[in-house]
């Protein structure tokens, strides 16, 4: 067998083939008014050379740093700046553009623009287009380090980071335009292009799959006021659902935390409600990912009225076992379904997680050591071991929960590929 040399060269810097990898992708390049705006020309040029259809949108202040003509010439599309003005069509062209964009990249994003996005203000063309578009928005902040550290900017950035539509490409340390040193310099053009490419190319890997994800901790009512609960914030499950949705999966999230998302979210409170929701969706799904911390026990009875303090020193609650949702579904799952469980352990992580993997007939278990401070419950980060039913094992060091979720999406895509190759008897 002879091997033909591929005409597509691998561009290791950005992780994509250098032959038009972003073909058929429409990118809106938003530019706000900071000195880093001069780099927008390089960004536009690299995106266009990667095959993307790039449309530049400048804020009025951006025009003080860079001209629409430069961007029109580089992108080969008319750059947009004016919110009002004469138009050829009854429907403004920029609204159509906002709707068809695969991605909005704002580079540079000034403190002012970030504040407007956080508040939903749309007083210029760029902010209006962001609000009119369902597309993912990536922002590359660039500003003076003191402005970046200002509580208002930090607050606005955290609002965007917690909104599923936004990804922040962190600014870097270095000398900024005014001569100060610190973190605030816009990420390098290479870093921005790599992040955009990763986002645009990742989304297809789960596009034909239906994923059911659980998130949060169940609450088992004692009376109308009190409940038995746990410290799960839902962050891990929401990150998992977002990552799978970003890759094109048809996602349903069953969650004890109410979040606004572009995919269905079924909000539940108790383990029994979670069981009902998961069981009704399970048959139609290709994978179940149970990150939820489900209470193992619930009060045998729930008082209709607030339990009053009595003279007695003790209050005895009688508990009864909750259904083990994943265990029940592990017994009935089809060969073409994948189940991923999570294990929160405060000791003997490896052996306890291994036992759960086997006992609950799971395909994969993700173990986290909740005795380590600042990871696991409630935090934005986690560090996990991933155990596969075929014996494969890997450890992921501390990283954002979203990064762990992306890793699990890769793992799921591989599993689905293997299932599709398995002959059906
Ligand atoms: O929500 P965060 O704040 O982001 O925190 C994330 C997390 C720490 C909750 C998450 O990473 C995690 O570890 N989730 C599982 C926690 C747990 O309670 O594990 P477990 O060992 O009790 O259960 C093992 C598996 O069985 C889990 O997939 C669980 O969802 C499932 N289970 C457990 C009990 C039950 N009655 N029914 C179940 O389906």
Tab-separated table of C-alpha atoms and ligand atoms in Angstrom:
chain	number	residue	atom	x	y	z
A	1	UNK	CA	0.000	0.000	0.000
A	2	UNK	CA	1.339	3.394	-0.903
A	3	UNK	CA	0.773	6.363	1.282
A	4	UNK	CA	-0.191	9.562	-0.498
A	5	UNK	CA	1.133	12.774	0.951
A	6	UNK	CA	-1.768	14.919	2.087
A	7	UNK	CA	-2.091	18.314	0.459
A	8	UNK	CA	-3.373	19.542	3.826
A	9	UNK	CA	-0.518	20.554	6.092
A	10	UNK	CA	-1.080	20.352	9.817
A	11	UNK	CA	-0.588	23.723	11.445
A	12	UNK	CA	0.579	22.627	14.878
A	13	UNK	CA	0.455	26.152	16.270
A	14	UNK	CA	-3.309	26.388	15.925
A	15	UNK	CA	-4.158	22.686	15.807
A	16	UNK	CA	-5.820	22.843	12.409
A	17	UNK	CA	-5.041	22.084	8.780
A	18	UNK	CA	-3.676	25.164	7.076
A	19	UNK	CA	-5.931	24.536	4.066
A	20	UNK	CA	-9.028	26.652	4.742
A	21	UNK	CA	-10.003	24.985	8.059
A	22	UNK	CA	-12.557	27.680	8.833
A	23	UNK	CA	-14.298	27.517	5.463
A	24	UNK	CA	-18.076	28.096	5.755
A	25	UNK	CA	-17.642	29.841	9.110
A	26	UNK	CA	-18.851	33.405	9.499
A	27	UNK	CA	-17.013	35.435	12.116
A	28	UNK	CA	-18.086	38.889	13.249
A	29	UNK	CA	-14.970	40.684	14.389
A	30	UNK	CA	-15.985	43.395	16.857
A	31	UNK	CA	-13.394	46.078	17.550
A	32	UNK	CA	-13.681	48.568	20.405
A	33	UNK	CA	-11.643	51.698	21.044
A	34	UNK	CA	-8.267	50.851	22.518
A	35	UNK	CA	-4.743	50.935	21.156
A	36	UNK	CA	-4.787	47.123	20.707
A	37	UNK	CA	-7.311	47.782	17.912
A	38	UNK	CA	-4.339	47.969	15.525
A	39	UNK	CA	-3.927	44.192	15.986
A	40	UNK	CA	-7.440	43.615	14.630
A	41	UNK	CA	-5.996	43.829	11.113
A	42	UNK	CA	-3.705	40.841	11.786
A	43	UNK	CA	-6.564	38.920	13.410
A	44	UNK	CA	-8.869	39.626	10.460
A	45	UNK	CA	-6.178	38.635	7.986
A	46	UNK	CA	-5.373	35.342	9.731
A	47	UNK	CA	-9.040	34.398	10.053
A	48	UNK	CA	-9.643	35.146	6.391
A	49	UNK	CA	-6.608	33.118	5.337
A	50	UNK	CA	-7.962	30.233	7.428
A	51	UNK	CA	-11.079	30.366	5.232
A	52	UNK	CA	-13.497	32.311	7.446
A	53	UNK	CA	-15.927	34.892	6.098
A	54	UNK	CA	-14.966	37.833	8.316
A	55	UNK	CA	-17.111	40.926	8.869
A	56	UNK	CA	-15.626	43.756	10.916
A	57	UNK	CA	-17.804	45.895	13.163
A	58	UNK	CA	-16.175	48.946	14.714
A	59	UNK	CA	-17.411	51.045	17.617
A	60	UNK	CA	-17.225	54.829	17.106
A	61	UNK	CA	-14.137	54.945	19.367
A	62	UNK	CA	-12.419	52.129	17.458
A	63	UNK	CA	-12.399	54.396	14.404
A	64	UNK	CA	-10.022	56.691	16.310
A	65	UNK	CA	-7.435	53.901	16.248
A	66	UNK	CA	-8.039	52.052	12.994
A	67	UNK	CA	-9.906	52.795	9.778
A	68	UNK	CA	-12.918	50.911	8.392
A	69	UNK	CA	-11.160	51.031	4.997
A	70	UNK	CA	-8.251	48.889	6.282
A	71	UNK	CA	-10.693	46.279	7.561
A	72	UNK	CA	-12.852	46.354	4.442
A	73	UNK	CA	-9.716	45.745	2.363
A	74	UNK	CA	-8.374	42.955	4.579
A	75	UNK	CA	-11.676	41.123	5.125
A	76	UNK	CA	-12.959	41.806	1.570
A	77	UNK	CA	-16.297	42.646	3.186
A	78	UNK	CA	-17.627	46.140	3.881
A	79	UNK	CA	-16.738	47.048	7.472
A	80	UNK	CA	-19.715	48.214	9.556
A	81	UNK	CA	-19.703	51.196	11.913
A	82	UNK	CA	-22.925	53.168	11.740
A	83	UNK	CA	-25.983	52.156	13.711
A	84	UNK	CA	-28.211	54.559	11.791
A	85	UNK	CA	-28.029	55.628	8.175
A	86	UNK	CA	-29.341	55.015	4.699
A	87	UNK	CA	-29.889	51.339	3.856
A	88	UNK	CA	-30.670	49.538	0.626
A	89	UNK	CA	-33.050	46.972	2.138
A	90	UNK	CA	-36.044	47.161	4.524
A	91	UNK	CA	-34.209	44.800	6.861
A	92	UNK	CA	-30.844	46.140	8.104
A	93	UNK	CA	-28.010	43.999	6.723
A	94	UNK	CA	-26.241	43.914	10.072
A	95	UNK	CA	-29.191	42.153	11.752
A	96	UNK	CA	-28.989	39.361	9.158
A	97	UNK	CA	-25.259	39.198	9.743
A	98	UNK	CA	-25.749	39.014	13.499
A	99	UNK	CA	-28.160	36.112	13.033
A	100	UNK	CA	-25.992	34.095	10.689
A	101	UNK	CA	-22.674	34.542	12.536
A	102	UNK	CA	-21.100	31.328	13.826
A	103	UNK	CA	-19.053	33.326	16.288
A	104	UNK	CA	-18.582	36.884	17.473
A	105	UNK	CA	-15.010	37.740	18.431
A	106	UNK	CA	-14.457	41.081	20.158
A	107	UNK	CA	-10.776	42.032	20.121
A	108	UNK	CA	-9.920	44.280	21.761
A	109	UNK	CA	-12.695	44.486	24.351
A	110	UNK	CA	-12.317	47.634	26.452
A	111	UNK	CA	-13.558	48.054	30.030
A	112	UNK	CA	-16.379	50.213	28.668
A	113	UNK	CA	-17.501	47.607	26.147
A	114	UNK	CA	-17.337	44.819	28.751
A	115	UNK	CA	-19.521	46.920	31.088
A	116	UNK	CA	-22.070	47.453	28.311
A	117	UNK	CA	-22.200	43.752	27.467
A	118	UNK	CA	-22.644	42.844	31.139
A	119	UNK	CA	-25.526	45.316	31.471
A	120	UNK	CA	-27.115	44.544	28.102
A	121	UNK	CA	-26.669	48.122	26.872
A	122	UNK	CA	-26.805	48.492	23.104
A	123	UNK	CA	-26.057	52.072	22.179
A	124	UNK	CA	-23.889	51.414	19.134
A	125	UNK	CA	-23.834	48.983	16.237
A	126	UNK	CA	-21.515	46.404	17.818
A	127	UNK	CA	-23.391	46.066	21.120
A	128	UNK	CA	-26.701	45.979	19.221
A	129	UNK	CA	-25.452	43.154	17.004
A	130	UNK	CA	-24.275	41.162	20.031
A	131	UNK	CA	-27.720	41.433	21.563
A	132	UNK	CA	-29.412	40.508	18.282
A	133	UNK	CA	-27.277	37.413	17.745
A	134	UNK	CA	-27.600	33.919	19.246
A	135	UNK	CA	-23.909	33.221	18.488
A	136	UNK	CA	-21.186	32.468	20.974
A	137	UNK	CA	-19.189	35.569	21.920
A	138	UNK	CA	-15.448	35.454	22.613
A	139	UNK	CA	-13.912	38.551	24.114
A	140	UNK	CA	-10.234	39.485	24.363
A	141	UNK	CA	-10.011	42.207	27.038
A	142	UNK	CA	-7.280	44.830	26.686
A	143	UNK	CA	-6.797	47.702	29.105
A	144	UNK	CA	-4.586	49.304	31.727
A	145	UNK	CA	-3.818	46.793	34.561
A	146	UNK	CA	-5.410	49.050	37.200
A	147	UNK	CA	-8.602	49.268	35.146
A	148	UNK	CA	-8.623	45.461	34.807
A	149	UNK	CA	-8.297	45.062	38.575
A	150	UNK	CA	-11.014	47.621	39.306
A	151	UNK	CA	-13.893	45.941	41.187
A	152	UNK	CA	-16.384	47.168	38.568
A	153	UNK	CA	-14.436	45.572	35.695
A	154	UNK	CA	-13.848	42.369	37.666
A	155	UNK	CA	-17.548	42.198	38.472
A	156	UNK	CA	-18.546	42.800	34.829
A	157	UNK	CA	-16.105	40.153	33.594
A	158	UNK	CA	-17.404	37.640	36.101
A	159	UNK	CA	-20.970	38.312	34.902
A	160	UNK	CA	-19.909	37.498	31.334
A	161	UNK	CA	-17.870	34.458	32.359
A	162	UNK	CA	-20.945	33.019	34.058
A	163	UNK	CA	-23.125	33.570	31.013
A	164	UNK	CA	-23.022	30.534	28.788
A	165	UNK	CA	-22.645	32.611	25.603
A	166	UNK	CA	-19.360	34.206	26.568
A	167	UNK	CA	-15.778	32.979	26.591
A	168	UNK	CA	-13.070	35.294	27.866
A	169	UNK	CA	-9.603	35.008	26.285
A	170	UNK	CA	-7.541	36.203	29.259
A	171	UNK	CA	-5.309	39.251	28.870
A	172	UNK	CA	-1.568	38.792	29.349
A	173	UNK	CA	1.151	40.321	31.492
A	174	UNK	CA	3.372	42.896	29.834
A	175	UNK	CA	3.947	46.574	29.129
A	176	UNK	CA	0.739	48.345	28.151
A	177	UNK	CA	0.367	51.430	25.933
A	178	UNK	CA	0.742	53.975	28.769
A	179	UNK	CA	4.076	52.423	29.821
A	180	UNK	CA	2.683	50.606	32.895
A	181	UNK	CA	3.493	46.936	33.463
A	182	UNK	CA	0.953	44.375	34.593
A	183	UNK	CA	-1.821	42.119	33.346
A	184	UNK	CA	-4.023	43.861	30.838
A	185	UNK	CA	-2.264	43.452	27.485
A	186	UNK	CA	-4.543	41.782	24.943
A	187	UNK	CA	-3.722	38.087	24.394
A	188	UNK	CA	-1.374	37.564	21.437
A	189	UNK	CA	-2.888	37.283	17.985
A	190	UNK	CA	-1.733	33.637	17.844
A	191	UNK	CA	-3.492	32.847	21.149
A	192	UNK	CA	-6.690	34.517	19.953
A	193	UNK	CA	-6.688	32.682	16.607
A	194	UNK	CA	-6.030	29.335	18.340
A	195	UNK	CA	-8.925	29.925	20.774
A	196	UNK	CA	-11.290	30.905	17.959
A	197	UNK	CA	-10.273	27.904	15.848
A	198	UNK	CA	-10.691	25.528	18.794
A	199	UNK	CA	-14.159	26.910	19.438
A	200	UNK	CA	-15.260	26.793	15.793
A	201	UNK	CA	-13.803	23.363	15.054
A	202	UNK	CA	-14.774	21.594	18.247
A	203	UNK	CA	-18.489	21.849	17.819
A	204	UNK	CA	-19.107	19.015	15.418
A	205	UNK	CA	-17.814	16.081	17.424
A	206	UNK	CA	-21.103	15.269	19.195
A	207	UNK	CA	-23.496	16.713	16.638
A	208	UNK	CA	-25.643	13.612	16.148
A	209	UNK	CA	-25.812	12.644	19.801
A	210	UNK	CA	-28.377	13.151	22.566
A	211	UNK	CA	-26.918	13.774	25.988
A	212	UNK	CA	-28.686	13.738	29.318
A	213	UNK	CA	-26.757	15.523	32.077
A	214	UNK	CA	-27.618	15.938	35.755
A	215	UNK	CA	-26.368	18.778	37.945
A	216	UNK	CA	-26.555	20.023	41.519
A	217	UNK	CA	-27.433	18.557	44.871
A	218	UNK	CA	-30.860	17.211	45.692
A	219	UNK	CA	-32.824	18.623	48.645
A	220	UNK	CA	-34.889	16.251	50.719
A	221	UNK	CA	-37.543	18.185	52.684
A	222	UNK	CA	-37.924	17.693	56.412
A	223	UNK	CA	-40.692	20.295	56.727
A	224	UNK	CA	-41.710	23.379	54.678
A	225	UNK	CA	-38.592	25.199	55.909
A	226	UNK	CA	-35.829	22.659	56.308
A	227	UNK	CA	-34.208	20.068	54.113
A	228	UNK	CA	-31.341	17.590	53.975
A	229	UNK	CA	-28.981	18.816	51.274
A	230	UNK	CA	-25.354	18.932	50.209
A	231	UNK	CA	-22.771	21.406	48.943
A	232	UNK	CA	-23.083	20.756	45.196
A	233	UNK	CA	-23.446	24.024	43.258
A	234	UNK	CA	-24.281	22.444	39.910
A	235	UNK	CA	-21.185	24.015	38.278
A	236	UNK	CA	-19.701	20.715	37.109
A	237	UNK	CA	-22.937	19.514	35.518
A	238	UNK	CA	-23.693	22.854	33.894
A	239	UNK	CA	-20.140	22.985	32.489
A	240	UNK	CA	-20.667	19.484	31.099
A	241	UNK	CA	-23.986	20.366	29.502
A	242	UNK	CA	-22.563	23.603	28.040
A	243	UNK	CA	-19.527	21.820	26.601
A	244	UNK	CA	-21.642	19.090	24.982
A	245	UNK	CA	-24.069	21.686	23.626
A	246	UNK	CA	-21.112	23.644	22.223
A	247	UNK	CA	-20.126	20.520	20.292
A	248	UNK	CA	-23.500	20.233	18.694
A	249	UNK	CA	-25.067	17.602	20.974
A	250	UNK	CA	-28.789	17.661	21.649
A	251	UNK	CA	-28.579	18.254	25.406
A	252	UNK	CA	-31.136	17.987	28.212
A	253	UNK	CA	-30.040	19.110	31.656
A	254	UNK	CA	-31.811	17.809	34.747
A	255	UNK	CA	-30.743	20.222	37.453
A	256	UNK	CA	-31.517	21.328	40.973
A	257	UNK	CA	-30.154	24.748	39.985
A	258	UNK	CA	-32.279	26.832	37.626
A	259	UNK	CA	-30.207	28.217	34.759
A	260	UNK	CA	-31.193	29.951	31.539
A	261	UNK	CA	-29.815	28.003	28.603
A	262	UNK	CA	-30.413	27.445	24.893
A	263	UNK	CA	-31.149	23.755	25.591
A	264	UNK	CA	-33.947	22.273	27.758
A	265	UNK	CA	-33.378	22.456	31.509
A	266	UNK	CA	-35.639	20.363	33.755
A	267	UNK	CA	-35.488	21.782	37.258
A	268	UNK	CA	-35.982	19.280	40.079
A	269	UNK	CA	-35.558	19.350	43.823
A	270	UNK	CA	-35.549	15.876	45.310
A	271	UNK	CA	-33.868	12.593	44.367
A	272	UNK	CA	-37.261	11.142	43.432
A	273	UNK	CA	-38.004	14.073	41.110
A	274	UNK	CA	-34.558	13.651	39.558
A	275	UNK	CA	-35.217	9.940	39.120
A	276	UNK	CA	-38.547	10.619	37.350
A	277	UNK	CA	-36.981	13.182	34.995
A	278	UNK	CA	-33.909	11.069	34.194
A	279	UNK	CA	-35.919	7.876	33.652
A	280	UNK	CA	-38.329	9.584	31.286
A	281	UNK	CA	-35.444	10.924	29.157
A	282	UNK	CA	-33.035	7.974	29.383
A	283	UNK	CA	-34.393	5.805	26.601
A	284	UNK	CA	-33.938	8.523	23.982
A	285	UNK	CA	-30.405	9.468	24.985
A	286	UNK	CA	-27.040	8.225	23.756
A	287	UNK	CA	-25.246	9.140	26.965
A	288	UNK	CA	-26.106	9.923	30.558
A	289	UNK	CA	-23.626	11.970	32.584
A	290	UNK	CA	-24.578	12.046	36.279
A	291	UNK	CA	-22.582	14.773	37.986
A	292	UNK	CA	-25.399	15.388	40.482
A	293	UNK	CA	-24.865	14.739	44.165
A	294	UNK	CA	-28.005	12.751	44.883
A	295	UNK	CA	-28.995	12.313	48.523
A	296	UNK	CA	-28.735	8.664	49.479
A	297	UNK	CA	-31.442	9.078	52.147
A	298	UNK	CA	-34.554	11.195	52.668
A	299	UNK	CA	-36.786	11.725	55.708
A	300	UNK	CA	-39.329	8.918	55.902
A	301	UNK	CA	-42.058	11.519	56.389
A	302	UNK	CA	-42.198	15.220	55.605
A	303	UNK	CA	-44.043	17.414	58.055
A	304	UNK	CA	-46.658	19.700	56.449
A	305	UNK	CA	-45.957	22.291	59.136
A	306	UNK	CA	-42.761	23.762	60.492
A	307	UNK	CA	-41.473	21.468	63.225
A	308	UNK	CA	-41.589	23.382	66.501
A	309	UNK	CA	-38.908	23.522	69.138
A	310	UNK	CA	-39.989	21.339	72.061
A	311	UNK	CA	-38.694	20.885	75.595
A	312	UNK	CA	-36.928	17.749	74.498
A	313	UNK	CA	-33.182	18.082	73.810
A	314	UNK	CA	-33.313	15.754	70.806
A	315	UNK	CA	-35.179	15.511	67.560
A	316	UNK	CA	-35.025	12.115	65.895
A	317	UNK	CA	-35.430	12.015	62.118
A	318	UNK	CA	-36.153	8.657	60.569
A	319	UNK	CA	-34.540	8.315	57.143
A	320	UNK	CA	-35.260	5.962	54.294
A	321	UNK	CA	-33.103	5.064	51.314
A	322	UNK	CA	-33.476	6.956	48.045
A	323	UNK	CA	-33.375	5.114	44.726
A	324	UNK	CA	-29.867	4.892	43.244
A	325	UNK	CA	-30.717	6.343	39.840
A	326	UNK	CA	-27.503	5.517	38.016
A	327	UNK	CA	-27.399	2.008	39.467
A	328	UNK	CA	-30.915	1.258	38.212
A	329	UNK	CA	-30.152	2.613	34.738
A	330	UNK	CA	-26.768	0.862	34.615
A	331	UNK	CA	-28.697	-2.421	34.782
A	332	UNK	CA	-30.979	-1.659	31.835
A	333	UNK	CA	-28.783	0.392	29.541
A	334	UNK	CA	-28.442	-0.635	25.902
A	335	UNK	CA	-25.065	-1.489	24.364
A	336	UNK	CA	-25.149	1.735	22.342
A	337	UNK	CA	-25.631	3.893	25.445
A	338	UNK	CA	-22.808	5.310	27.541
A	339	UNK	CA	-23.150	6.111	31.237
A	340	UNK	CA	-20.661	8.341	33.041
A	341	UNK	CA	-20.909	8.638	36.811
A	342	UNK	CA	-19.060	10.862	39.241
A	343	UNK	CA	-17.683	9.892	42.624
A	344	UNK	CA	-16.999	12.419	45.361
A	345	UNK	CA	-14.647	10.779	47.839
A	346	UNK	CA	-12.885	12.085	50.920
A	347	UNK	CA	-10.634	9.016	51.263
A	348	UNK	CA	-9.393	6.031	49.216
A	349	UNK	CA	-10.440	7.776	45.983
A	350	UNK	CA	-9.100	5.180	43.579
A	351	UNK	CA	-10.480	2.081	45.289
A	352	UNK	CA	-13.863	3.608	46.123
A	353	UNK	CA	-14.304	4.972	42.582
A	354	UNK	CA	-13.269	1.604	41.084
A	355	UNK	CA	-15.838	-0.202	43.244
A	356	UNK	CA	-18.591	2.214	42.153
A	357	UNK	CA	-17.644	1.834	38.491
A	358	UNK	CA	-18.104	-1.944	38.737
A	359	UNK	CA	-21.033	-2.087	41.133
A	360	UNK	CA	-23.116	0.399	39.128
A	361	UNK	CA	-22.157	-1.081	35.716
A	362	UNK	CA	-20.853	2.276	34.451
A	363	UNK	CA	-18.747	2.899	31.349
A	364	UNK	CA	-16.729	5.638	33.006
A	365	UNK	CA	-16.436	7.084	36.490
A	366	UNK	CA	-14.903	10.464	37.263
A	367	UNK	CA	-13.503	10.534	40.796
A	368	UNK	CA	-12.838	13.733	42.694
A	369	UNK	CA	-11.067	14.021	46.013
A	370	UNK	CA	-13.286	16.386	47.991
A	371	UNK	CA	-10.829	16.522	50.911
A	372	UNK	CA	-8.574	18.808	48.823
A	373	UNK	CA	-9.425	22.454	49.604
A	374	UNK	CA	-10.757	24.734	46.829
A	375	UNK	CA	-11.740	22.016	44.369
A	376	UNK	CA	-14.782	19.786	43.969
A	377	UNK	CA	-17.938	21.102	45.608
A	378	UNK	CA	-18.790	24.709	44.775
A	379	UNK	CA	-15.481	25.742	43.211
A	380	UNK	CA	-14.799	26.674	39.592
A	381	UNK	CA	-11.974	24.128	39.402
A	382	UNK	CA	-11.639	20.423	39.907
A	383	UNK	CA	-8.938	17.743	39.722
A	384	UNK	CA	-10.106	14.247	38.807
A	385	UNK	CA	-9.198	10.699	37.966
A	386	UNK	CA	-11.098	9.120	35.099
A	387	UNK	CA	-11.583	5.364	35.208
A	388	UNK	CA	-12.888	3.472	32.185
A	389	UNK	CA	-14.654	0.111	32.279
A	390	UNK	CA	-11.913	-1.274	29.963
A	391	UNK	CA	-9.334	-0.566	32.682
A	392	UNK	CA	-7.897	2.638	31.171
A	393	UNK	CA	-7.161	5.299	33.745
A	394	UNK	CA	-6.047	8.917	33.566
A	395	UNK	CA	-5.594	11.820	35.968
A	396	UNK	CA	-6.433	15.409	35.157
A	397	UNK	CA	-4.648	17.973	37.348
A	398	UNK	CA	-6.478	20.987	38.748
A	399	UNK	CA	-8.206	22.871	35.933
A	400	UNK	CA	-11.509	24.708	35.294
A	401	UNK	CA	-14.583	22.456	35.357
A	402	UNK	CA	-15.295	23.496	31.768
A	403	UNK	CA	-11.884	22.116	30.703
A	404	UNK	CA	-12.705	18.800	32.433
A	405	UNK	CA	-16.073	18.813	30.652
A	406	UNK	CA	-14.373	19.365	27.275
A	407	UNK	CA	-12.096	16.420	28.033
A	408	UNK	CA	-15.127	14.250	28.824
A	409	UNK	CA	-16.704	15.338	25.517
A	410	UNK	CA	-13.561	14.089	23.714
A	411	UNK	CA	-13.840	10.825	25.609
A	412	UNK	CA	-17.529	10.480	24.707
A	413	UNK	CA	-16.806	11.173	21.022
A	414	UNK	CA	-14.204	8.360	21.072
A	415	UNK	CA	-16.650	5.999	22.796
A	416	UNK	CA	-19.362	6.729	20.230
A	417	UNK	CA	-16.896	6.109	17.390
A	418	UNK	CA	-15.993	2.737	18.912
A	419	UNK	CA	-19.697	1.848	19.338
A	420	UNK	CA	-20.419	2.726	15.695
A	421	UNK	CA	-17.574	0.443	14.571
A	422	UNK	CA	-18.829	-2.477	16.665
A	423	UNK	CA	-20.688	-4.990	14.454
A	424	UNK	CA	-24.380	-5.442	15.349
A	425	UNK	CA	-25.387	-9.126	15.741
B	1	LIG	O1	-21.871	20.718	41.670
B	1	LIG	P1	-20.458	21.167	41.956
B	1	LIG	O2	-20.386	22.150	43.087
B	1	LIG	O3	-19.763	21.645	40.719
B	1	LIG	O4	-19.630	19.896	42.474
B	1	LIG	C1	-19.375	18.825	41.634
B	1	LIG	C2	-19.460	17.491	42.393
B	1	LIG	C3	-18.391	17.429	43.465
B	1	LIG	C4	-20.850	17.323	43.014
B	1	LIG	C5	-19.248	16.383	41.290
B	1	LIG	O5	-17.961	16.532	40.756
B	1	LIG	C6	-19.388	14.974	41.889
B	1	LIG	O6	-18.453	14.405	42.393
B	1	LIG	N1	-20.621	14.396	41.797
B	1	LIG	C7	-20.998	13.104	42.386
B	1	LIG	C8	-21.179	13.288	43.851
B	1	LIG	C9	-21.655	12.058	44.602
B	1	LIG	O7	-22.458	12.249	45.418
B	1	LIG	O8	-21.199	10.920	44.236
B	1	LIG	P2	-21.741	9.478	44.888
B	1	LIG	O9	-20.508	8.744	45.201
B	1	LIG	O10	-22.731	9.680	45.976
B	1	LIG	O11	-22.516	8.840	43.674
B	1	LIG	C10	-21.875	8.148	42.600
B	1	LIG	C11	-22.711	8.320	41.355
B	1	LIG	O12	-24.022	7.770	41.582
B	1	LIG	C12	-22.914	9.756	40.928
B	1	LIG	O13	-22.822	9.820	39.524
B	1	LIG	C13	-24.309	10.079	41.423
B	1	LIG	O14	-24.912	11.057	40.590
B	1	LIG	C14	-25.006	8.739	41.323
B	1	LIG	N2	-26.075	8.560	42.321
B	1	LIG	C15	-25.811	8.609	43.652
B	1	LIG	C16	-26.806	8.398	44.565
B	1	LIG	C17	-28.117	8.129	44.095
B	1	LIG	N3	-29.100	7.917	44.945
B	1	LIG	N4	-28.362	8.085	42.789
B	1	LIG	C18	-27.378	8.287	41.894
B	1	LIG	O15	-27.607	8.241	40.668
